[in-house]
JSON list of C-alpha atoms in Angstrom, two decimals:
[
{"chain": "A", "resi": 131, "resn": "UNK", "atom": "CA", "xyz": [0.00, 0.00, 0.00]},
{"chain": "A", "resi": 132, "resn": "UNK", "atom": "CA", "xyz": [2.54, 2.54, 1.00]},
{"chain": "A", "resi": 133, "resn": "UNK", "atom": "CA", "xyz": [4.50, 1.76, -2.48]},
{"chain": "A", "resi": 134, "resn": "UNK", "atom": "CA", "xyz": [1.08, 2.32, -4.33]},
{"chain": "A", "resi": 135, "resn": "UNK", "atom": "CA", "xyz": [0.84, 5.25, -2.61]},
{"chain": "A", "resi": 136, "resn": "UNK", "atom": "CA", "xyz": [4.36, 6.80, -3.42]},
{"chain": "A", "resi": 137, "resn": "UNK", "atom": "CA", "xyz": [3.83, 5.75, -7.12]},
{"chain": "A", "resi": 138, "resn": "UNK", "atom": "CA", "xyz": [-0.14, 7.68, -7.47]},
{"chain": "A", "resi": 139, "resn": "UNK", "atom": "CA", "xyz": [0.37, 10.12, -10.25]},
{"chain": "A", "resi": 140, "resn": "UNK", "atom": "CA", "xyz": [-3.30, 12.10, -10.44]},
{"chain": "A", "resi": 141, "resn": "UNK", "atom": "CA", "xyz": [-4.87, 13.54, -7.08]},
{"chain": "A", "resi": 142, "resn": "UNK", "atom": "CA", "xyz": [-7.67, 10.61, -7.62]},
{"chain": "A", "resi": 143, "resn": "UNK", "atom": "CA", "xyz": [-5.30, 8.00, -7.41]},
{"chain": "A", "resi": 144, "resn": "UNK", "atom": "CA", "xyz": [-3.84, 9.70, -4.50]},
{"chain": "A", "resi": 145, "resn": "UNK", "atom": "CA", "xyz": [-6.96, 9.88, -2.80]},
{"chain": "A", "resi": 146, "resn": "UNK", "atom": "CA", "xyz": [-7.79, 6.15, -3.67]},
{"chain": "A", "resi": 147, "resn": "UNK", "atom": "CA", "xyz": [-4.63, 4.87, -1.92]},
{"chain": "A", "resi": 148, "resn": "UNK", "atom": "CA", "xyz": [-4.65, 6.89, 1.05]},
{"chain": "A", "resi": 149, "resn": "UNK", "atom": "CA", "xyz": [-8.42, 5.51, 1.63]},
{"chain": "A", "resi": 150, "resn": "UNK", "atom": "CA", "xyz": [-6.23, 2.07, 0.72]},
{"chain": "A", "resi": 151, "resn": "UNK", "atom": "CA", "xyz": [-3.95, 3.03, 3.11]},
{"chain": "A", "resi": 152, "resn": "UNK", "atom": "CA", "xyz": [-6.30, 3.92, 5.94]},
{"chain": "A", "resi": 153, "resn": "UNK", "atom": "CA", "xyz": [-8.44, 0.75, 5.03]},
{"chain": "A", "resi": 154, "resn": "UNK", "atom": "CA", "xyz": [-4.82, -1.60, 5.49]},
{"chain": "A", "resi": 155, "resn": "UNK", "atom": "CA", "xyz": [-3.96, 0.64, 8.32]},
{"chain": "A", "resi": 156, "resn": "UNK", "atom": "CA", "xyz": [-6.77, -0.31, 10.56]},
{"chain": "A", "resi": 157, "resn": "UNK", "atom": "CA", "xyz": [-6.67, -3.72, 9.57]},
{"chain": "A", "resi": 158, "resn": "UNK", "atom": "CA", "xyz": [-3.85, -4.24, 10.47]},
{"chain": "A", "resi": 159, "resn": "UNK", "atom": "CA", "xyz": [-4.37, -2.88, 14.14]},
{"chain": "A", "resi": 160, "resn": "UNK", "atom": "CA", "xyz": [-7.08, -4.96, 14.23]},
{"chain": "A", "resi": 161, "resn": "UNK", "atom": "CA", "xyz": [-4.88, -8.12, 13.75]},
{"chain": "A", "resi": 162, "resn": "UNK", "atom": "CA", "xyz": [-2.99, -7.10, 16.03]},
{"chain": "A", "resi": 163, "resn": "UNK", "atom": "CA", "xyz": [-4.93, -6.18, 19.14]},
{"chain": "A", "resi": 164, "resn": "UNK", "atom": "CA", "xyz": [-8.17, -8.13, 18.81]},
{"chain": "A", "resi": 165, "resn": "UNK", "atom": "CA", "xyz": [-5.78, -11.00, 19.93]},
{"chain": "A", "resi": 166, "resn": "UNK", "atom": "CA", "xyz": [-4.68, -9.04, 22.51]},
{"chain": "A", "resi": 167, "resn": "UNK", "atom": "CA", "xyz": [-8.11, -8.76, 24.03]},
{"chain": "A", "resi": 168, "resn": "UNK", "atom": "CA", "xyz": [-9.12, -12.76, 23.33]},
{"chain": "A", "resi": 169, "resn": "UNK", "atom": "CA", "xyz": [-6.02, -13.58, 25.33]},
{"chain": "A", "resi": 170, "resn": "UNK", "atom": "CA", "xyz": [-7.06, -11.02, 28.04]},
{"chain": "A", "resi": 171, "resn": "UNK", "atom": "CA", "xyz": [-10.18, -12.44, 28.56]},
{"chain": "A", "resi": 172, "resn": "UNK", "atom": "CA", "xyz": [-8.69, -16.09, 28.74]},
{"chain": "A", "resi": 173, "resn": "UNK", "atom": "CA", "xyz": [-10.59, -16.80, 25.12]},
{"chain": "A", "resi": 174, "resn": "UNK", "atom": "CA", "xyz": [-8.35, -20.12, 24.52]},
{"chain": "A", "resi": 175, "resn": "UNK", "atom": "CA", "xyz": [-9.49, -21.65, 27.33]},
{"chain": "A", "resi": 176, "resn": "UNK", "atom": "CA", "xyz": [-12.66, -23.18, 26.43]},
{"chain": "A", "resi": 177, "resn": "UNK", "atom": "CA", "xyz": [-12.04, -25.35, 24.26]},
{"chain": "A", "resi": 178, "resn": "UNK", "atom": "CA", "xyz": [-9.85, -26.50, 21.16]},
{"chain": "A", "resi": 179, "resn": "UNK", "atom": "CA", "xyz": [-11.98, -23.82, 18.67]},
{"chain": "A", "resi": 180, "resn": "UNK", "atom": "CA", "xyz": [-11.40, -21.11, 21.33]},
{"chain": "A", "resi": 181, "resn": "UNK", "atom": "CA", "xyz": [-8.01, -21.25, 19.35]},
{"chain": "A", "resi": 182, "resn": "UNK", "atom": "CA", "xyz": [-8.66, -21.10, 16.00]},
{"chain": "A", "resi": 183, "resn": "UNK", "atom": "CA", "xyz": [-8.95, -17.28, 16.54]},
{"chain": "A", "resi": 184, "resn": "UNK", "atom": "CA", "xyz": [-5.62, -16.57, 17.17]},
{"chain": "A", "resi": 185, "resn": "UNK", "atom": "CA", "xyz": [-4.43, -19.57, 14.48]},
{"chain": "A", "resi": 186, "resn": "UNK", "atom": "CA", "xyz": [-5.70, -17.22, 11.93]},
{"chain": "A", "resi": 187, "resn": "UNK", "atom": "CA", "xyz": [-4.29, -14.13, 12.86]},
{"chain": "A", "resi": 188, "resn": "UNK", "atom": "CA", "xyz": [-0.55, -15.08, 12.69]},
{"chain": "A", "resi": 189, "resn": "UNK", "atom": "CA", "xyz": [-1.10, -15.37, 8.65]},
{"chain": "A", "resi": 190, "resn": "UNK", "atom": "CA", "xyz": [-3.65, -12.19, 9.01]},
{"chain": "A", "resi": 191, "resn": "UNK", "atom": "CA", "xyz": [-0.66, -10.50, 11.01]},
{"chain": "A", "resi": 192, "resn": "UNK", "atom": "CA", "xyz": [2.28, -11.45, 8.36]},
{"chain": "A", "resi": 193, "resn": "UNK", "atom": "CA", "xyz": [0.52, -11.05, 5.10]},
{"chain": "A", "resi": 194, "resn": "UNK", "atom": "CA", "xyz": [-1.32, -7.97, 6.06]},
{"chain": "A", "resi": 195, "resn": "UNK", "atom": "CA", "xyz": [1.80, -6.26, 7.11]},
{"chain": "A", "resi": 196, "resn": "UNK", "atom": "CA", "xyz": [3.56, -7.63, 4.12]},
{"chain": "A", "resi": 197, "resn": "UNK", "atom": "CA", "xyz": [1.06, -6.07, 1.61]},
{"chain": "A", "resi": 198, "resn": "UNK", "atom": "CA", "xyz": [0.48, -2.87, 3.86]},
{"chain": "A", "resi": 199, "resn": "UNK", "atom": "CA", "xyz": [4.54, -1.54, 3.66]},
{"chain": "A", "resi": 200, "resn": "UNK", "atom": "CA", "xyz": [6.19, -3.72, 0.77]},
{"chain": "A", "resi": 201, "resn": "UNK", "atom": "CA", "xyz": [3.95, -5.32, -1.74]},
{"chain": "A", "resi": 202, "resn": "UNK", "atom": "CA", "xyz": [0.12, -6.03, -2.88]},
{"chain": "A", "resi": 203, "resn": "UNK", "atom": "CA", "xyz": [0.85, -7.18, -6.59]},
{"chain": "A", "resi": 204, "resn": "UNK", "atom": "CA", "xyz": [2.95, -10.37, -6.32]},
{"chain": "A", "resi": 205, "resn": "UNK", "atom": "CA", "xyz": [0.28, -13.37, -7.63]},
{"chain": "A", "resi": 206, "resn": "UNK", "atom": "CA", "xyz": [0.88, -15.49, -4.92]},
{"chain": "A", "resi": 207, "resn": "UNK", "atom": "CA", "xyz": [0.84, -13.22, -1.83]},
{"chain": "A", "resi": 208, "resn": "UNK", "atom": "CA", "xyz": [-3.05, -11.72, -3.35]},
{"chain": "A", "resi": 209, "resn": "UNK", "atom": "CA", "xyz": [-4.01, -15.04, -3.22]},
{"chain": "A", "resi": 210, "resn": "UNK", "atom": "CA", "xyz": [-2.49, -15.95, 0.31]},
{"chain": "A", "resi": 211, "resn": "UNK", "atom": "CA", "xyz": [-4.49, -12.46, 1.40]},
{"chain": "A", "resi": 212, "resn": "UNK", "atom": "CA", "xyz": [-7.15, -13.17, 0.19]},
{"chain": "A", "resi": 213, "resn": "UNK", "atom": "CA", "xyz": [-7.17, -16.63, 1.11]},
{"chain": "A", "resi": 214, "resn": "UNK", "atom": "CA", "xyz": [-6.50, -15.45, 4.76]},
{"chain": "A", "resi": 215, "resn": "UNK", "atom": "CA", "xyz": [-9.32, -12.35, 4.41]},
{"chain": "A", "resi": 216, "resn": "UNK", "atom": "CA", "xyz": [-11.95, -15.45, 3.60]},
{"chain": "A", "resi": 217, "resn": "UNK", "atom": "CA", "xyz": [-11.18, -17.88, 6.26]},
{"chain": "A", "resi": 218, "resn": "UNK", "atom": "CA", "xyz": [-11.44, -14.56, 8.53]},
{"chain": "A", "resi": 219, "resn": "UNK", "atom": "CA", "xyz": [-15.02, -13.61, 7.14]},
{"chain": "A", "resi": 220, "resn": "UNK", "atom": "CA", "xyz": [-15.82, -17.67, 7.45]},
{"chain": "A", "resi": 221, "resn": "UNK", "atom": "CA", "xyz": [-14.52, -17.90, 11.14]},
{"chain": "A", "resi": 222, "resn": "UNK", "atom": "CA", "xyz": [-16.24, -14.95, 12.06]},
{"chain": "A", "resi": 223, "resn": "UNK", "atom": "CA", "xyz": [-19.86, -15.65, 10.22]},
{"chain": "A", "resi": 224, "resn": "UNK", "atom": "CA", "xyz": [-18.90, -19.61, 12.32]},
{"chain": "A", "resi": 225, "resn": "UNK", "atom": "CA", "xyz": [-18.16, -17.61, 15.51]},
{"chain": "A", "resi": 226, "resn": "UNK", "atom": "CA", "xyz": [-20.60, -15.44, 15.80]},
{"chain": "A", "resi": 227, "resn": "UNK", "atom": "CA", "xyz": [-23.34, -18.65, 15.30]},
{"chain": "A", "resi": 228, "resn": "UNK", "atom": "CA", "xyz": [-22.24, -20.63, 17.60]},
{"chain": "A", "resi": 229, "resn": "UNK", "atom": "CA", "xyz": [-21.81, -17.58, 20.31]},
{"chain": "A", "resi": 230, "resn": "UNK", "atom": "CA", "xyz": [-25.11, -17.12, 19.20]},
{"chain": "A", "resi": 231, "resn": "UNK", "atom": "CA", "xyz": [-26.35, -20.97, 20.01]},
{"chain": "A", "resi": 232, "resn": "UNK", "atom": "CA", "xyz": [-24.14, -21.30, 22.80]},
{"chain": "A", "resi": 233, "resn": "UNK", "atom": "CA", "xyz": [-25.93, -18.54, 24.84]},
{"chain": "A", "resi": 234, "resn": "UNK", "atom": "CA", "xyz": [-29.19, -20.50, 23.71]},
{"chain": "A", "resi": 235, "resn": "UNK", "atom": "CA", "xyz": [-28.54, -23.47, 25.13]},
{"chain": "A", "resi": 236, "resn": "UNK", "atom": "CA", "xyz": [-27.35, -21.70, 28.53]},
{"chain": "A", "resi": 237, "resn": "UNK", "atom": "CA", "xyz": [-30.57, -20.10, 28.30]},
{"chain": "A", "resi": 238, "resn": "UNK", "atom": "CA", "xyz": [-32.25, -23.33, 28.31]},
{"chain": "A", "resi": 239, "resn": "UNK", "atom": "CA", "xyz": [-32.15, -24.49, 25.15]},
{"chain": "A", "resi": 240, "resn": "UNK", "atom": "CA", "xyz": [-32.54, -23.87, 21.41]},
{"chain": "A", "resi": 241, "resn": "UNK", "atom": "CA", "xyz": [-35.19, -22.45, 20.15]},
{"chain": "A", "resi": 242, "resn": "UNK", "atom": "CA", "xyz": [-36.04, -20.74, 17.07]},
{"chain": "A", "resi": 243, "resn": "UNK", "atom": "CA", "xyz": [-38.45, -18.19, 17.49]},
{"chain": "A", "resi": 244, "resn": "UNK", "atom": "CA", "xyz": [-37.99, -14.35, 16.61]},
{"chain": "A", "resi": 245, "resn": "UNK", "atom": "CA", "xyz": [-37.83, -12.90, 20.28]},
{"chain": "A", "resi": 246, "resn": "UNK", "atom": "CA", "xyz": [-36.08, -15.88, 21.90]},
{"chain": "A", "resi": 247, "resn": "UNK", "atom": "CA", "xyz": [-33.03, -15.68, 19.92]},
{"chain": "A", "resi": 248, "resn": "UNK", "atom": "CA", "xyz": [-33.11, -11.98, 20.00]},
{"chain": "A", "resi": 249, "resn": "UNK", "atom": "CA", "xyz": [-32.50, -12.10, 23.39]},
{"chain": "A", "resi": 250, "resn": "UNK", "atom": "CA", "xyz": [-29.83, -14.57, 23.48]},
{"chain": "A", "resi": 251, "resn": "UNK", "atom": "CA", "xyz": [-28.11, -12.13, 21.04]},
{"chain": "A", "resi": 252, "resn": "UNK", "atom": "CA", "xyz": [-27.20, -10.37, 23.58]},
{"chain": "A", "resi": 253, "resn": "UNK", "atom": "CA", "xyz": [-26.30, -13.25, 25.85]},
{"chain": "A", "resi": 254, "resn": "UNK", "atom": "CA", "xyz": [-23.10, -14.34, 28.17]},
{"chain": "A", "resi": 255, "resn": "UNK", "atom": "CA", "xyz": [-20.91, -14.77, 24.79]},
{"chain": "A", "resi": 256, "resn": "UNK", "atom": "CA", "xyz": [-20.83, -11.54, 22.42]},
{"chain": "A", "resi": 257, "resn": "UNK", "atom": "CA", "xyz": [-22.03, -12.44, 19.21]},
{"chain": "A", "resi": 258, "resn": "UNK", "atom": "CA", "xyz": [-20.86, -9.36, 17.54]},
{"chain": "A", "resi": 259, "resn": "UNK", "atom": "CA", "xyz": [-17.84, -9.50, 19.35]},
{"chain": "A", "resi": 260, "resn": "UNK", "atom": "CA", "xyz": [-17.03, -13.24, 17.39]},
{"chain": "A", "resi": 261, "resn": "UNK", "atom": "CA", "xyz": [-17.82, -11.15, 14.08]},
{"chain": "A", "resi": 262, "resn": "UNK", "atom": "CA", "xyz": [-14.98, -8.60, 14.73]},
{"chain": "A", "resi": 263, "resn": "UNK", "atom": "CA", "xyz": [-12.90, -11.02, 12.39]},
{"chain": "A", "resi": 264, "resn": "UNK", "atom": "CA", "xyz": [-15.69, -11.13, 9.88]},
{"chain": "A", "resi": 265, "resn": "UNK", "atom": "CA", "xyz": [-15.37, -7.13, 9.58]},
{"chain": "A", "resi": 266, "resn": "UNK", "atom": "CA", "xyz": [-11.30, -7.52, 9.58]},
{"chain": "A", "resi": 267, "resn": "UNK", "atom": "CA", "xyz": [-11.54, -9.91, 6.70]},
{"chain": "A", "resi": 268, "resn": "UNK", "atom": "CA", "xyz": [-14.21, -7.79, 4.83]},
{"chain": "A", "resi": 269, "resn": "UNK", "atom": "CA", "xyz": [-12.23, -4.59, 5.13]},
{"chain": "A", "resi": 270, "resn": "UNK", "atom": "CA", "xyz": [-8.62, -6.48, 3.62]},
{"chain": "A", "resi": 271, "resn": "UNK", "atom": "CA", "xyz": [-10.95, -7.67, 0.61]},
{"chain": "A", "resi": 272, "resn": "UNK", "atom": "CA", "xyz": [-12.06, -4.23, 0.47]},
{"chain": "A", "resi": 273, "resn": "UNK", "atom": "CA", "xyz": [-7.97, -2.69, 0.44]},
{"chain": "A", "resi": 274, "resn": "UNK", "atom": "CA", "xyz": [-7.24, -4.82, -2.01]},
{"chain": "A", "resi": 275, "resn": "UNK", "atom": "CA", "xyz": [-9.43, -4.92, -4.28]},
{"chain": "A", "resi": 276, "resn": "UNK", "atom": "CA", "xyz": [-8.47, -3.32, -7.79]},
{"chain": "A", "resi": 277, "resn": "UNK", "atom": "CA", "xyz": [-11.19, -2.68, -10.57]},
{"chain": "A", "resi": 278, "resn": "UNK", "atom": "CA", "xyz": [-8.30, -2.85, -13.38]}
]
């Protein structure tokens, strides 16, 4: 990104890597402190798939900082990215369900009506919070994207 910045020849260009930039910027913040916070709160403790958060981010980590200050053109690193940006949207979307069922079945049990699972939205386990990586892989797709 900061290359593609440097090299922007018209003030559109300009402006369409520094929102790049910005974009990158905050992702890569995210990688790095939302696994900060898991660990804080003891996340891997749980179980085995309380670690697959923090499995994800060490390629999230390398090959966000890789594209952010050296390089977002080389085939194979787009494709590791992006590869990494989907399993983050997956895990997240996977996360926040079963957050989501998890507080229902503390709650008593599953069940599938409008107001019940409304309220266990907001349960013991944040849903949105599991989602967080579902944003973080949205926004890299976003920052990388080129239309030519």
């Amino acid at each position: 990104m900061i290359p593609a910045l440097r090299r922007a020849q018209t003030p559109t260009a300009r402006r369409i890597e520094w929102l790049r930039v910005v974009m990158m910027f905050l992702l890569l913040m995210s990688w790095a402190m939302y696994p900060v916070e898991l660990f804080i709160i003891g996340h891997w403790l749980d179980s085995w798939q309380s670690l697959v958060p923090f499995i994800v981010t060490i390629p999230g980590v390398i090959f966000t900082a890789w594209v952010f200050f050296f390089d977002r053109s080389t085939p194979w690193l787009r494709t590791a990215f992006q590869v990494t940006m989907w399993a983050s949207i997956i895990m997240g979307l996977a996360g926040g369900y079963f957050h989501w069922v998890w507080n229902m079945q503390d709650a008593g049990g599953v069940e599938w009506t409008w107001s019940y699972a409304m309220e266990e939205f907001h349960g013991f386990r944040p849903v949105l919070a599991a989602m967080a990586y579902t944003y973080m892989g949205i926004t890299g797709l976003a920052s990388i994207y080129r239309a030519d």
